[in-house]
Structures are given as C-alpha cells and as structure tokens.
Coordinates of N, CA and C and ligand atoms in Angstrom, one line a residue:
M1445 N 3.4 -19.9 27.3 CA 3.0 -21.2 26.3 C 2.3 -21.1 25.3
N1446 N 3.4 -21.9 23.7 CA 3.2 -21.6 22.9 C 1.5 -21.9 22.5
K1447 N 1.0 -21.8 21.2 CA -0.5 -21.8 20.7 C 0.0 -22.3 19.8
T1448 N -1.2 -23.6 19.4 CA -0.7 -24.1 18.2 C -1.8 -24.2 17.2
V1449 N -1.9 -23.6 15.8 CA -2.8 -23.8 14.8 C -2.5 -24.7 13.8
V1450 N -3.9 -25.4 13.3 CA -3.5 -26.6 12.5 C -4.5 -25.4 11.3
L1451 N -3.7 -25.5 10.1 CA -4.1 -24.7 8.8 C -4.3 -25.8 8.0
D1452 N -5.5 -26.0 7.4 CA -6.1 -27.1 6.5 C -6.4 -26.8 5.3
A1453 N -5.4 -26.5 4.1 CA -5.7 -26.2 2.7 C -6.3 -27.3 2.1
G1454 N -7.9 -27.2 1.9 CA -8.6 -28.0 1.3 C -8.0 -28.6 0.4
H1455 N -8.6 -30.1 -0.1 CA -8.3 -30.6 -1.9 C -6.9 -30.5 -2.1
G1456 N -6.4 -30.8 -3.3 CA -4.7 -30.7 -3.2 C -4.6 -32.1 -4.1
G1457 N -3.6 -31.9 -5.1 CA -2.9 -33.4 -6.0 C -4.2 -33.5 -7.2
K1458 N -4.5 -34.7 -6.9 CA -5.7 -35.2 -8.1 C -7.0 -34.5 -7.8
D1459 N -7.1 -34.1 -6.5 CA -8.5 -33.1 -6.3 C -8.4 -32.0 -5.9
G1460 N -8.9 -31.1 -7.6 CA -8.8 -29.8 -7.6 C -9.9 -29.2 -7.0
G1461 N -10.5 -29.7 -5.9 CA -11.6 -28.8 -5.8 C -12.6 -28.3 -7.0
A1462 N -13.1 -27.1 -6.2 CA -14.1 -26.4 -7.6 C -13.2 -25.5 -8.2
C1463 N -13.3 -25.9 -9.7 CA -12.7 -25.5 -10.4 C -13.6 -25.0 -11.9
G1464 N -13.1 -23.6 -12.4 CA -13.9 -22.8 -13.1 C -13.2 -21.4 -13.5
N1465 N -13.5 -20.7 -14.1 CA -13.1 -19.2 -14.6 C -11.8 -18.9 -14.3
G1466 N -10.7 -20.2 -14.9 CA -9.3 -20.2 -14.7 C -9.0 -20.2 -13.3
L1467 N -9.7 -20.7 -12.4 CA -9.3 -20.6 -10.9 C -9.6 -22.4 -10.7
R1468 N -8.6 -22.5 -9.5 CA -9.0 -24.0 -8.8 C -8.5 -23.9 -7.5
E1469 N -9.7 -24.1 -6.7 CA -10.0 -24.3 -5.0 C -8.4 -24.2 -4.9
K1470 N -7.9 -25.7 -5.0 CA -6.8 -26.2 -4.1 C -5.8 -25.4 -4.3
D1471 N -5.5 -24.5 -5.3 CA -4.6 -23.7 -5.7 C -4.9 -22.7 -4.5
I1472 N -6.0 -21.7 -5.0 CA -6.2 -20.5 -3.7 C -6.4 -21.1 -2.1
A1473 N -6.8 -22.5 -1.8 CA -6.6 -22.6 -0.5 C -4.8 -22.7 0.1
L1474 N -4.2 -23.6 -0.9 CA -3.0 -23.6 -0.6 C -2.1 -22.3 -0.5
K1475 N -2.5 -21.2 -1.0 CA -1.7 -20.0 -1.2 C -2.3 -19.6 0.1
V1476 N -3.6 -19.6 0.3 CA -4.0 -18.6 1.8 C -3.5 -19.6 3.1
A1477 N -3.4 -20.6 2.7 CA -3.0 -21.4 4.1 C -1.5 -21.0 4.3
N1478 N -0.5 -21.1 3.4 CA 0.9 -21.3 3.7 C 0.9 -19.7 3.9
E1479 N 0.3 -18.5 3.3 CA 0.8 -17.2 3.7 C 0.3 -17.1 5.1
I1480 N -0.8 -17.8 5.4 CA -1.3 -17.5 6.6 C -0.2 -17.6 8.1
A1481 N 0.2 -19.2 7.9 CA 1.4 -19.7 8.4 C 2.7 -18.8 8.9
K1482 N 3.1 -18.1 7.5 CA 4.3 -17.4 7.3 C 3.8 -15.9 8.0
R1483 N 3.0 -15.7 8.1 CA 2.9 -14.3 8.7 C 1.9 -14.5 10.0
L1484 N 1.6 -15.4 10.8 CA 1.3 -15.7 12.0 C 2.9 -15.9 12.6
K1485 N 3.5 -16.6 12.2 CA 4.9 -16.8 12.7 C 5.6 -15.4 12.7
A1486 N 5.9 -14.7 11.5 CA 6.5 -13.5 11.1 C 6.1 -12.2 12.4
E1487 N 4.7 -12.4 12.4 CA 4.0 -11.1 13.3 C 4.2 -11.5 14.7
Y1488 N 3.6 -12.5 14.9 CA 3.0 -12.7 16.8 C 4.0 -13.7 16.9
E1489 N 3.7 -13.6 18.6 CA 4.9 -14.0 19.6 C 4.2 -15.5 19.9
G1490 N 4.5 -16.8 20.1 CA 4.0 -17.8 20.9 C 3.5 -18.3 19.7
V1491 N 3.7 -18.5 18.8 CA 2.5 -19.5 17.9 C 3.2 -20.2 17.3
E1492 N 2.7 -21.7 17.0 CA 3.4 -22.6 15.8 C 2.1 -22.9 15.0
C1493 N 2.6 -23.3 14.0 CA 1.2 -23.5 12.8 C 1.9 -24.9 11.9
I1494 N 0.9 -25.5 12.1 CA 1.1 -27.3 11.8 C -0.4 -27.2 10.3
L1495 N 0.7 -26.9 9.3 CA 0.0 -27.0 7.9 C -0.3 -28.8 7.5
T1496 N -1.4 -29.2 7.4 CA -1.9 -30.5 6.5 C -1.1 -30.8 5.7
R1497 N -1.1 -29.8 4.7 CA -0.3 -29.7 3.3 C 0.1 -28.6 3.0
S1498 N 1.5 -28.4 2.7 CA 2.1 -27.2 2.4 C 2.6 -27.1 0.6
T1499 N 2.5 -28.1 0.2 CA 2.4 -28.5 -1.4 C 1.0 -29.0 -1.9
D1500 N 0.9 -29.2 -3.5 CA 0.1 -29.8 -4.1 C -0.1 -31.2 -3.7
V1501 N -0.6 -31.8 -2.8 CA -0.4 -33.3 -2.9 C -1.8 -33.2 -2.1
F1502 N -2.3 -34.6 -2.4 CA -3.3 -35.4 -2.0 C -3.5 -35.6 -0.6
L1503 N -4.8 -35.4 0.3 CA -5.0 -36.1 1.5 C -6.1 -36.8 1.9
E1504 N -6.5 -37.6 2.4 CA -8.3 -38.2 2.5 C -8.4 -37.1 3.9
L1505 N -9.8 -36.9 3.9 CA -10.2 -36.0 5.2 C -9.9 -36.6 6.1
K1506 N -9.6 -37.7 6.3 CA -9.5 -38.5 7.6 C -8.1 -38.6 8.0
E1507 N -6.9 -38.8 7.2 CA -5.7 -38.6 7.0 C -5.6 -37.1 7.9
R1508 N -6.2 -35.9 7.3 CA -5.9 -34.2 8.1 C -6.7 -34.2 9.5
T1509 N -7.8 -34.6 9.4 CA -8.0 -34.7 11.3 C -7.2 -35.8 12.0
D1510 N -6.7 -36.7 11.5 CA -6.1 -37.8 12.3 C -4.3 -36.7 12.7
M1511 N -3.8 -36.1 11.7 CA -2.7 -35.1 11.8 C -3.3 -33.9 12.8
A1512 N -4.5 -33.5 12.6 CA -4.4 -32.4 13.9 C -4.7 -33.2 15.3
N1513 N -5.6 -34.3 15.1 CA -5.5 -34.6 16.5 C -4.8 -35.1 17.3
K1514 N -3.4 -35.6 16.8 CA -1.9 -35.7 17.3 C -1.5 -34.7 18.0
T1515 N -1.8 -33.5 17.5 CA -1.1 -32.1 18.1 C -2.0 -32.1 19.2
K1516 N -1.5 -31.2 20.0 CA -2.4 -30.7 21.1 C -2.6 -29.6 20.5
A1517 N -3.0 -29.3 19.5 CA -3.6 -27.9 18.7 C -4.8 -27.3 19.6
D1518 N -4.7 -26.0 19.4 CA -5.8 -24.9 19.9 C -7.1 -24.9 19.3
M1519 N -6.6 -25.0 17.7 CA -7.5 -24.5 16.9 C -7.4 -25.1 15.8
L1520 N -8.3 -25.3 14.3 CA -8.2 -25.9 13.0 C -8.8 -24.6 12.3
V1521 N -7.9 -24.4 11.2 CA -9.3 -23.7 9.9 C -8.7 -24.7 9.1
S1522 N -10.2 -24.8 8.2 CA -10.0 -25.6 7.2 C -10.5 -24.6 6.0
I1523 N -9.3 -24.4 5.2 CA -9.5 -23.2 3.9 C -10.2 -23.9 2.9
H1524 N -11.2 -23.1 2.1 CA -11.9 -23.6 0.7 C -12.4 -22.5 0.4
C1525 N -12.8 -23.0 -1.2 CA -13.7 -22.1 -1.6 C -14.8 -22.7 -2.2
N1526 N -16.0 -22.2 -2.4 CA -17.1 -22.4 -2.6 C -17.2 -22.9 -4.1
A1527 N -18.8 -23.5 -4.2 CA -19.0 -23.6 -6.0 C -20.4 -24.3 -5.6
G1528 N -21.3 -23.6 -6.8 CA -22.7 -24.3 -6.7 C -23.9 -22.9 -6.8
G1529 N -22.8 -21.9 -7.5 CA -23.7 -20.8 -8.3 C -24.2 -20.1 -6.9
G1530 N -25.8 -20.0 -7.4 CA -26.2 -18.9 -6.5 C -25.4 -17.3 -6.6
A1531 N -25.7 -16.6 -6.0 CA -25.3 -15.1 -5.8 C -23.4 -14.7 -5.3
G1532 N -22.9 -16.1 -4.9 CA -22.1 -16.0 -4.5 C -21.6 -15.6 -3.1
G1533 N -20.4 -15.6 -2.7 CA -20.1 -15.1 -1.4 C -19.5 -15.7 -0.7
F1534 N -19.5 -15.4 1.0 CA -18.6 -15.9 1.8 C -19.5 -16.5 3.3
E1535 N -18.9 -17.5 3.8 CA -19.5 -18.0 4.7 C -18.4 -19.1 5.4
S1536 N -19.1 -19.5 6.8 CA -18.0 -20.0 7.5 C -18.9 -21.1 8.0
F1537 N -18.3 -22.3 8.4 CA -19.3 -23.6 9.0 C -18.4 -24.1 10.1
T1538 N -19.1 -24.9 11.5 CA -19.0 -25.6 12.5 C -19.4 -26.7 12.4
Y1539 N -19.3 -27.8 13.3 CA -19.8 -29.0 13.4 C -21.4 -28.5 13.8
N1540 N -22.5 -29.1 13.1 CA -23.6 -29.1 14.0 C -24.3 -30.1 14.9
G1541 N -23.6 -30.7 15.1 CA -23.6 -31.4 16.6 C -23.5 -30.8 17.9
S1542 N -23.0 -31.7 18.7 CA -22.7 -31.0 19.9 C -21.3 -30.3 19.8
T1543 N -21.0 -28.8 19.9 CA -20.0 -27.9 20.0 C -20.2 -27.5 21.1
N1544 N -18.8 -27.0 21.6 CA -18.7 -26.2 22.6 C -18.3 -24.4 22.3
A1545 N -18.6 -24.0 23.7 CA -18.8 -22.5 23.3 C -17.4 -21.8 22.6
A1546 N -16.5 -22.5 23.1 CA -15.1 -21.9 22.0 C -15.4 -21.9 21.0
T1547 N -16.0 -23.2 20.4 CA -15.8 -23.1 18.7 C -16.9 -22.1 18.3
A1548 N -18.4 -22.0 18.9 CA -19.0 -20.8 18.1 C -18.2 -19.6 18.6
A1549 N -17.4 -18.9 20.0 CA -16.6 -18.1 19.8 C -15.7 -17.8 18.7
F1550 N -14.9 -19.0 18.3 CA -13.5 -18.9 17.4 C -14.6 -18.5 16.2
Q1551 N -15.2 -19.4 15.5 CA -16.2 -19.1 14.2 C -16.9 -17.6 14.4
N1552 N -17.1 -16.9 15.5 CA -17.6 -15.7 15.5 C -16.6 -14.3 15.1
V1553 N -15.4 -14.7 15.7 CA -14.3 -14.1 15.6 C -13.8 -13.9 14.3
L1554 N -13.8 -15.2 13.7 CA -12.9 -15.2 12.5 C -13.6 -14.6 11.3
H1555 N -15.0 -15.6 11.3 CA -15.9 -15.1 10.5 C -15.9 -13.1 10.1
G1556 N -16.2 -12.7 11.4 CA -16.3 -11.3 11.3 C -14.9 -10.7 11.2
E1557 N -13.7 -11.3 11.3 CA -12.7 -10.4 10.7 C -12.2 -10.4 9.5
I1558 N -12.7 -11.8 8.7 CA -12.6 -11.8 7.2 C -13.6 -11.1 6.7
Y1559 N -14.8 -11.4 7.0 CA -16.0 -10.5 6.3 C -15.7 -9.2 6.4
S1560 N -15.4 -8.5 7.6 CA -15.2 -7.2 7.7 C -14.5 -6.7 6.5
R1561 N -13.2 -7.2 6.4 CA -12.1 -7.1 5.0 C -12.8 -7.2 3.8
L1562 N -13.9 -8.1 3.5 CA -14.6 -8.5 2.1 C -15.6 -7.7 1.9
K1563 N -16.3 -7.2 2.6 CA -17.5 -6.4 3.0 C -17.1 -5.5 1.8
G1564 N -16.1 -4.7 1.8 CA -16.0 -3.4 0.8 C -15.7 -3.7 -0.5
F1565 N -15.4 -5.1 -1.1 CA -15.4 -5.6 -2.3 C -16.8 -6.1 -2.7
G1566 N -17.7 -5.8 -1.8 CA -19.2 -6.0 -2.4 C -19.5 -7.6 -2.2
V1567 N -19.1 -8.4 -1.3 CA -19.2 -9.5 -1.2 C -20.2 -9.8 -0.3
N1568 N -21.1 -10.9 -0.8 CA -22.1 -11.4 0.3 C -21.7 -12.2 1.3
D1569 N -22.6 -11.6 2.6 CA -22.4 -12.7 3.8 C -23.6 -13.4 4.0
R1570 N -22.8 -14.8 3.4 CA -23.8 -15.9 3.7 C -24.2 -16.4 4.9
G1571 N -23.1 -15.7 6.2 CA -23.7 -15.9 7.1 C -22.8 -17.4 8.1
Q1572 N -22.9 -17.2 9.4 CA -22.1 -18.1 10.2 C -22.9 -19.6 10.3
K1573 N -22.6 -20.5 9.6 CA -23.4 -21.8 9.6 C -22.7 -22.8 10.3
R1574 N -23.7 -23.9 10.5 CA -23.4 -25.3 10.9 C -23.9 -26.3 10.2
A1575 N -22.9 -27.1 10.0 CA -23.1 -28.4 9.0 C -22.5 -29.6 9.5
N1576 N -22.7 -30.7 8.9 CA -22.0 -32.0 9.5 C -20.9 -32.1 8.3
L1577 N -19.8 -31.8 8.6 CA -18.7 -31.6 7.6 C -17.5 -32.3 8.2
H1578 N -16.9 -33.5 7.8 CA -16.0 -34.2 8.0 C -14.8 -33.5 9.4
M1579 N -14.1 -32.2 8.4 CA -13.1 -31.6 9.4 C -13.4 -31.2 10.4
C1580 N -15.0 -30.4 10.0 CA -15.5 -29.8 11.9 C -15.8 -30.8 13.0
R1581 N -16.5 -32.1 12.2 CA -16.8 -33.1 13.3 C -16.0 -33.7 14.0
E1582 N -14.8 -34.5 13.2 CA -13.5 -35.1 13.3 C -12.8 -34.5 14.0
S1583 N -12.5 -32.9 14.2 CA -11.5 -32.1 15.0 C -11.7 -32.2 16.4
K1584 N -10.7 -32.7 17.0 CA -10.8 -32.7 18.6 C -11.2 -31.2 18.9
M1585 N -10.4 -30.3 18.7 CA -10.1 -29.0 18.5 C -11.2 -28.1 18.0
P1586 N -11.7 -26.9 18.6 CA -12.1 -26.0 18.2 C -12.0 -25.6 16.7
A1587 N -12.8 -26.2 15.7 CA -12.4 -26.1 14.2 C -14.1 -25.6 13.1
V1588 N -13.3 -24.8 12.6 CA -14.2 -23.8 11.3 C -13.2 -23.9 10.0
L1589 N -14.5 -24.3 9.4 CA -14.1 -24.2 7.8 C -14.9 -23.1 7.2
I1590 N -14.3 -22.8 6.5 CA -14.5 -21.1 6.0 C -14.2 -21.4 4.4
E1591 N -15.4 -20.6 4.0 CA -15.7 -20.9 2.3 C -15.3 -19.8 1.5
N1592 N -14.5 -19.3 1.1 CA -13.7 -18.2 0.6 C -14.5 -17.5 -1.0
L1593 N -15.6 -17.5 -0.9 CA -16.1 -17.0 -1.9 C -16.6 -18.3 -3.3
F1594 N -17.2 -17.7 -4.1 CA -17.7 -18.9 -5.1 C -16.8 -19.1 -6.5
I1595 N -16.1 -20.0 -6.7 CA -15.0 -20.1 -8.2 C -16.3 -19.8 -8.9
D1596 N -17.0 -20.4 -9.0 CA -18.1 -20.7 -10.4 C -19.2 -19.3 -10.2
V1597 N -18.9 -18.6 -9.4 CA -19.6 -17.2 -9.8 C -18.7 -16.1 -10.1
D1598 N -19.2 -15.4 -11.6 CA -18.2 -14.7 -12.1 C -17.9 -13.9 -11.3
S1599 N -18.3 -13.0 -10.5 CA -17.9 -12.2 -9.6 C -17.3 -12.3 -8.6
D1600 N -17.5 -13.5 -8.1 CA -16.4 -14.0 -7.0 C -15.3 -14.3 -7.7
A1601 N -15.3 -15.0 -9.0 CA -14.2 -15.3 -9.2 C -13.1 -14.3 -9.4
N1602 N -13.7 -13.3 -10.2 CA -13.0 -12.2 -10.3 C -12.5 -11.2 -9.4
R1603 N -13.3 -11.4 -8.2 CA -12.3 -10.8 -6.9 C -11.5 -11.8 -6.5
L1604 N -11.7 -13.1 -6.5 CA -10.6 -13.9 -6.2 C -9.2 -13.8 -7.2
K1605 N -9.5 -13.4 -8.0 CA -8.3 -12.9 -9.0 C -7.4 -11.7 -8.6
R1606 N -7.9 -11.1 -7.8 CA -7.3 -9.6 -7.4 C -6.6 -9.9 -6.1
T1607 N -5.1 -9.5 -6.4 CA -4.3 -9.4 -5.2 C -4.9 -9.1 -3.5
E1608 N -5.7 -7.4 -3.9 CA -6.3 -7.0 -2.6 C -7.1 -7.9 -2.1
V1609 N -8.1 -8.4 -2.8 CA -9.1 -9.6 -2.3 C -8.2 -10.5 -1.6
L1610 N -7.3 -11.3 -2.4 CA -6.7 -12.5 -1.5 C -6.1 -11.7 0.0
E1611 N -5.5 -10.8 -0.3 CA -4.7 -10.2 0.8 C -6.1 -10.1 1.9
A1612 N -7.3 -9.5 1.7 CA -8.1 -9.3 2.9 C -8.0 -10.3 3.3
I1613 N -8.7 -11.5 2.3 CA -9.1 -12.7 3.0 C -8.1 -13.3 4.1
I1614 N -6.6 -13.3 3.1 CA -5.2 -13.8 4.3 C -5.0 -12.9 5.8
N1615 N -5.6 -11.5 5.3 CA -5.0 -11.0 6.4 C -6.1 -11.0 7.5
G1616 N -7.4 -11.2 7.0 CA -8.4 -11.5 8.0 C -8.5 -13.2 9.0
H1617 N -8.1 -13.6 8.2 CA -7.8 -14.8 8.7 C -6.2 -14.9 10.2
V1618 N -5.6 -14.3 9.7 CA -4.5 -14.1 10.7 C -4.8 -13.0 11.7
V1619 N -5.4 -12.1 11.6 CA -6.0 -11.3 12.5 C -7.3 -12.3 13.7
G1620 N -7.9 -12.8 12.7 CA -8.9 -13.5 13.5 C -8.6 -14.3 14.6
I1621 N -7.7 -15.2 13.8 CA -6.9 -16.6 14.7 C -5.9 -16.0 15.7
A1622 N -5.3 -14.9 15.7 CA -4.4 -14.1 16.5 C -5.4 -13.3 17.6
K1623 N -6.6 -12.7 17.1 CA -7.3 -12.4 18.2 C -8.2 -13.6 18.9
Y1624 N -8.6 -14.3 18.4 CA -8.9 -16.0 19.3 C -8.1 -16.0 20.3
L1625 N -7.0 -16.2 19.6 CA -5.7 -16.9 20.7 C -5.1 -16.0 21.8
G1626 N -5.8 -14.5 21.0 CA -4.9 -13.7 22.3 C -3.3 -13.1 22.2
L1627 N -3.1 -13.8 20.8 CA -1.8 -13.7 20.4 C -1.3 -12.1 20.6
K1628 N 0.3 -12.1 21.1 CA 0.9 -10.7 21.2 C 1.3 -10.3 19.9
T1629 N 1.5 -9.2 19.2 CA 2.7 -9.2 18.2 C 3.8 -8.6 18.7
K1630 N 4.7 -9.3 17.4 CA 6.2 -8.8 17.9 C 6.6 -7.8 18.3
Q1631 N 7.3 -7.6 18.7 CA 8.1 -5.7 18.9 C 8.6 -5.6 17.2
T1632 N 8.2 -4.8 16.6 CA 9.2 -4.8 15.5 C 9.9 -3.4 15.9
E1633 N 11.0 -3.6 15.2 CA 12.0 -2.9 14.9 C 12.1 -1.2 14.7
K1634 N 11.6 -0.6 15.7 CA 10.5 0.5 15.1 C 11.4 1.8 15.8
P1635 N 11.9 2.5 15.1 CA 12.7 3.8 16.1 C 12.0 4.5 16.8
T1636 N 12.6 4.9 17.8 CA 11.9 5.2 19.3 C 11.5 6.7 18.8
D1637 N 10.1 7.3 20.0 CA 9.5 8.2 19.1 C 10.3 9.4 19.4
E1638 N 11.1 9.4 20.3 CA 12.3 10.4 20.7 C 12.9 10.9 19.6
V1639 N 12.6 12.6 19.2 CA 13.4 13.2 18.4 C 14.4 13.8 18.6
L1640 N 15.8 13.3 18.1 CA 17.1 14.0 18.6 C 17.4 15.1 17.8
N1641 N 17.8 16.3 17.9 CA 18.3 17.2 17.5 C 19.3 17.4 17.2
V1642 N 20.2 17.4 15.9 CA 21.5 17.2 15.9 C 22.5 18.6 15.8
F1643 N 23.1 18.6 16.6 CA 24.0 20.0 16.3 C 25.4 19.8 16.0
V1644 N 26.2 20.3 14.8 CA 27.6 20.4 14.6 C 27.8 22.0 14.8
D1645 N 28.5 22.0 15.7 CA 29.6 23.1 16.3 C 28.3 24.0 16.7
G1646 N 27.1 23.8 17.4 CA 26.5 24.1 18.1 C 25.2 24.9 16.9
V1647 N 25.2 24.0 15.6 CA 24.3 24.9 14.8 C 23.4 23.4 14.3
N1648 N 22.0 24.0 14.8 CA 21.0 22.6 14.2 C 21.0 22.4 13.0
V1649 N 21.4 21.1 12.5 CA 21.5 20.3 11.1 C 20.1 19.6 10.8
G1650 N 19.4 19.6 11.5 CA 18.2 18.7 11.3 C 18.3 17.8 12.9
Q1651 N 17.1 16.9 12.6 CA 16.5 15.6 13.8 C 16.9 14.4 13.0
G1652 N 17.0 13.7 13.9 CA 17.2 11.9 13.9 C 16.2 11.5 14.8
D1653 N 17.0 10.2 14.7 CA 16.0 9.3 15.9 C 17.1 8.4 16.3
N1654 N 16.5 7.3 17.3 CA 17.2 6.0 17.8 C 16.7 4.7 17.5
L1655 N 17.2 4.1 16.8 CA 16.8 2.5 16.5 C 17.9 1.6 17.0
K1656 N 17.5 0.9 18.3 CA 18.0 -0.2 18.7 C 19.5 0.0 19.2
G1657 N 19.4 1.5 20.0 CA 20.4 2.0 20.3 C 21.8 2.5 19.2
V1658 N 21.4 2.5 18.1 CA 22.1 3.6 17.0 C 21.2 4.7 16.4
T1659 N 22.2 5.7 17.0 CA 21.1 6.9 16.3 C 21.1 7.1 14.9
R1660 N 20.6 7.8 14.2 CA 20.2 7.9 12.8 C 20.1 8.9 12.6
G1661 N 21.0 10.0 12.0 CA 20.6 11.6 11.6 C 20.5 11.9 9.8
P1662 N 20.3 13.2 9.8 CA 20.6 13.6 8.5 C 21.7 13.7 8.0
V1663 N 22.1 12.8 6.9 CA 23.2 12.4 6.5 C 24.0 14.0 5.8
R1664 N 22.9 13.8 5.0 CA 23.8 15.0 4.0 C 23.8 16.4 5.1
A1665 N 23.2 17.0 5.7 CA 23.4 18.3 6.4 C 24.7 18.1 7.2
L1666 N 24.8 16.8 8.1 CA 25.5 16.9 8.9 C 27.2 16.3 7.9
A1667 N 27.2 16.0 7.1 CA 28.5 15.5 6.3 C 29.0 17.4 6.2
Q1668 N 27.6 17.7 5.1 CA 28.4 19.4 4.3 C 28.7 19.9 5.4
A1669 N 28.0 20.1 7.0 CA 28.4 21.3 8.0 C 29.8 20.7 8.2
L1670 N 30.4 19.2 8.2 CA 31.6 18.8 8.6 C 32.4 19.3 7.3
G1671 N 32.5 19.8 5.9 CA 32.7 20.2 5.1 C 33.2 19.0 3.7
A1672 N 32.4 18.0 4.3 CA 32.6 16.7 3.5 C 31.5 16.8 2.2
Q1673 N 31.7 15.7 1.4 CA 31.0 15.7 0.4 C 30.0 14.5 0.2
V1674 N 28.3 14.8 -0.5 CA 27.4 13.5 -0.1 C 26.9 13.0 -1.7
I1675 N 27.2 11.9 -1.9 CA 26.8 11.4 -3.3 C 25.3 10.5 -3.0
Y1676 N 24.1 11.0 -3.2 CA 23.5 9.8 -3.1 C 22.7 9.1 -4.4
D1677 N 23.3 7.6 -4.3 CA 23.0 6.7 -5.6 C 21.8 6.1 -5.1
A1678 N 20.9 6.1 -6.0 CA 19.4 5.6 -5.8 C 19.6 4.3 -6.0
T1679 N 19.9 4.1 -7.3 CA 19.9 2.8 -8.1 C 20.8 1.7 -6.9
N1680 N 21.5 1.9 -6.4 CA 22.4 0.8 -5.9 C 22.1 1.0 -4.2
K1681 N 21.0 2.1 -3.6 CA 20.7 2.6 -2.6 C 21.6 2.6 -1.8
R1682 N 22.9 3.5 -1.9 CA 23.8 3.6 -1.3 C 24.4 5.4 -1.4
I1683 N 25.0 5.6 -0.3 CA 25.2 6.9 0.2 C 26.8 6.8 0.3
D1684 N 27.4 7.9 -0.4 CA 28.6 8.2 -0.3 C 29.1 9.2 0.3
V1685 N 30.3 9.5 1.7 CA 29.8 10.5 2.1 C 31.8 10.7 1.9
I1686 N 31.9 11.9 1.4 CA 33.6 11.8 0.7 C 34.2 13.1 1.7
S1687 N 35.1 12.8 2.2 CA 35.6 13.5 3.2 C 36.6 14.7 2.7
K1688 N 37.0 15.4 3.3 CA 37.8 16.6 2.3 C 39.5 16.6 2.7
K1689 N 39.5 14.9 3.0 CA 41.0 15.1 3.6 C 42.0 14.5 2.3
Ligands
ZN2747 ZN1 -13.4 -27.5 -1.2

C-alpha cells in the first residue's frame, strides 16, 4: 500500500516569511519542499507526495491543514526557516498538547537525519521541541514543523546560501521521511557485479559486465582486435567504430 506524505512549504505569495541577508523564507521552503517530493518519488517505491503549494502562492494555515486532513496522509512536514536572532541553529516542533507516540518517533527520526547532515557545517542543534503551532496542532496525522536555520543570523544565512547546506537539508528530510515510513529504495539500474572476461579468438581483450540483459565490454580493445578503427568523440559523447570493409 502506498504511503502518502504531505509537504507544506511555509509562507508564500504576499507572505514572505522571514526575510533578510538577501534570503526569503518562502523561497527556501518552496525549493526544499519541491525537491523532497521529486526525490522521494524518484528514489523510493510506494510513496505519494502532496504539496500544499508547489508555486509562490499564499495559503492560510487552515487551508493547508484542511488540504492535508482531506487526504489519508501518513505524515506531514511543514518546512520553515527561523528568525529572531540568537546564535541561530536548527530545531523541530511537534504539538505540545496530546500527541501520540508516532508523532514523537517521527520527530526523532526526522530531526536526527537532518541534523546529522548539518552538524558538519557547524550548525547549532536547538533540539526537538514542542509548541502550540497550528500546523502541528490541526493536522490529524503525525506532523512535524522544521525550522531550517535562521534567516536573520549572518552565519546561518551564509550557510543557507551554500548548495551543500541546502543539499544536506533536502537529503536529511528525504532520508528521515523514508526511514520513518519504511520506504524501499527503487532498484536502480546498476550493472551486475558479475565481471565478464571478453575474448576475441581466444585472446582476452578486457572485461565487461551485464546491464539489464545487455552485455557491455571494452569497445576499443574489442574493435581493434577485430581489425576495426575506433574514434572517440568526447564532445558529442560518441564512439565510432569503422569496420575494415
Ligand atoms: Zn515560517
């Protein structure tokens, strides 16, 4: 059975969220949410993603949770960046009223996967918190709100401008969600481990492998052993084998 994830990119449209240091929270949240959805679908089996917004539009908080609650989603992640100064850092929230064990488990996995990837960039861990936030309170499924660094803290803003940091944030969300839901990775089209020795008239000309039933081998050695000429064109990513006829 498919699992369904609601990804909620905070703010949008007229509501920029936290803005400063040349960054807008709404843009980062949207980019991160869209990329998570794309990767979950591309890399894992049996998962559906619902985005509360996939473009720069404004939605009330109630519209977001109404949308999520209409689905039979297994979980919700609300994606934000923080503001309010201090030393900056990363933190996550669940509802501070009655929540179930699943919500706490989800927060723990998601927080851990994201932070373990941010730690190396010197990001503070502000911890797993609980608060009375609409997105966490009104969502019927386990819901976690993530605050991905502080827009108004210079050191955090500089981190948010780095591709590797955004990558860590996106990847942490993807792996955390997949781990919590127990998603299986798609079988990627890797060649088999089996090494094939390629012979021309009994002479070993090199090794090859097998990819989806197609054998692949050392083209140049193979063609030359057959008396053909090989022209490798890196620009056009092309190999020409000229037979000797
Ligand atoms: Zn926000």
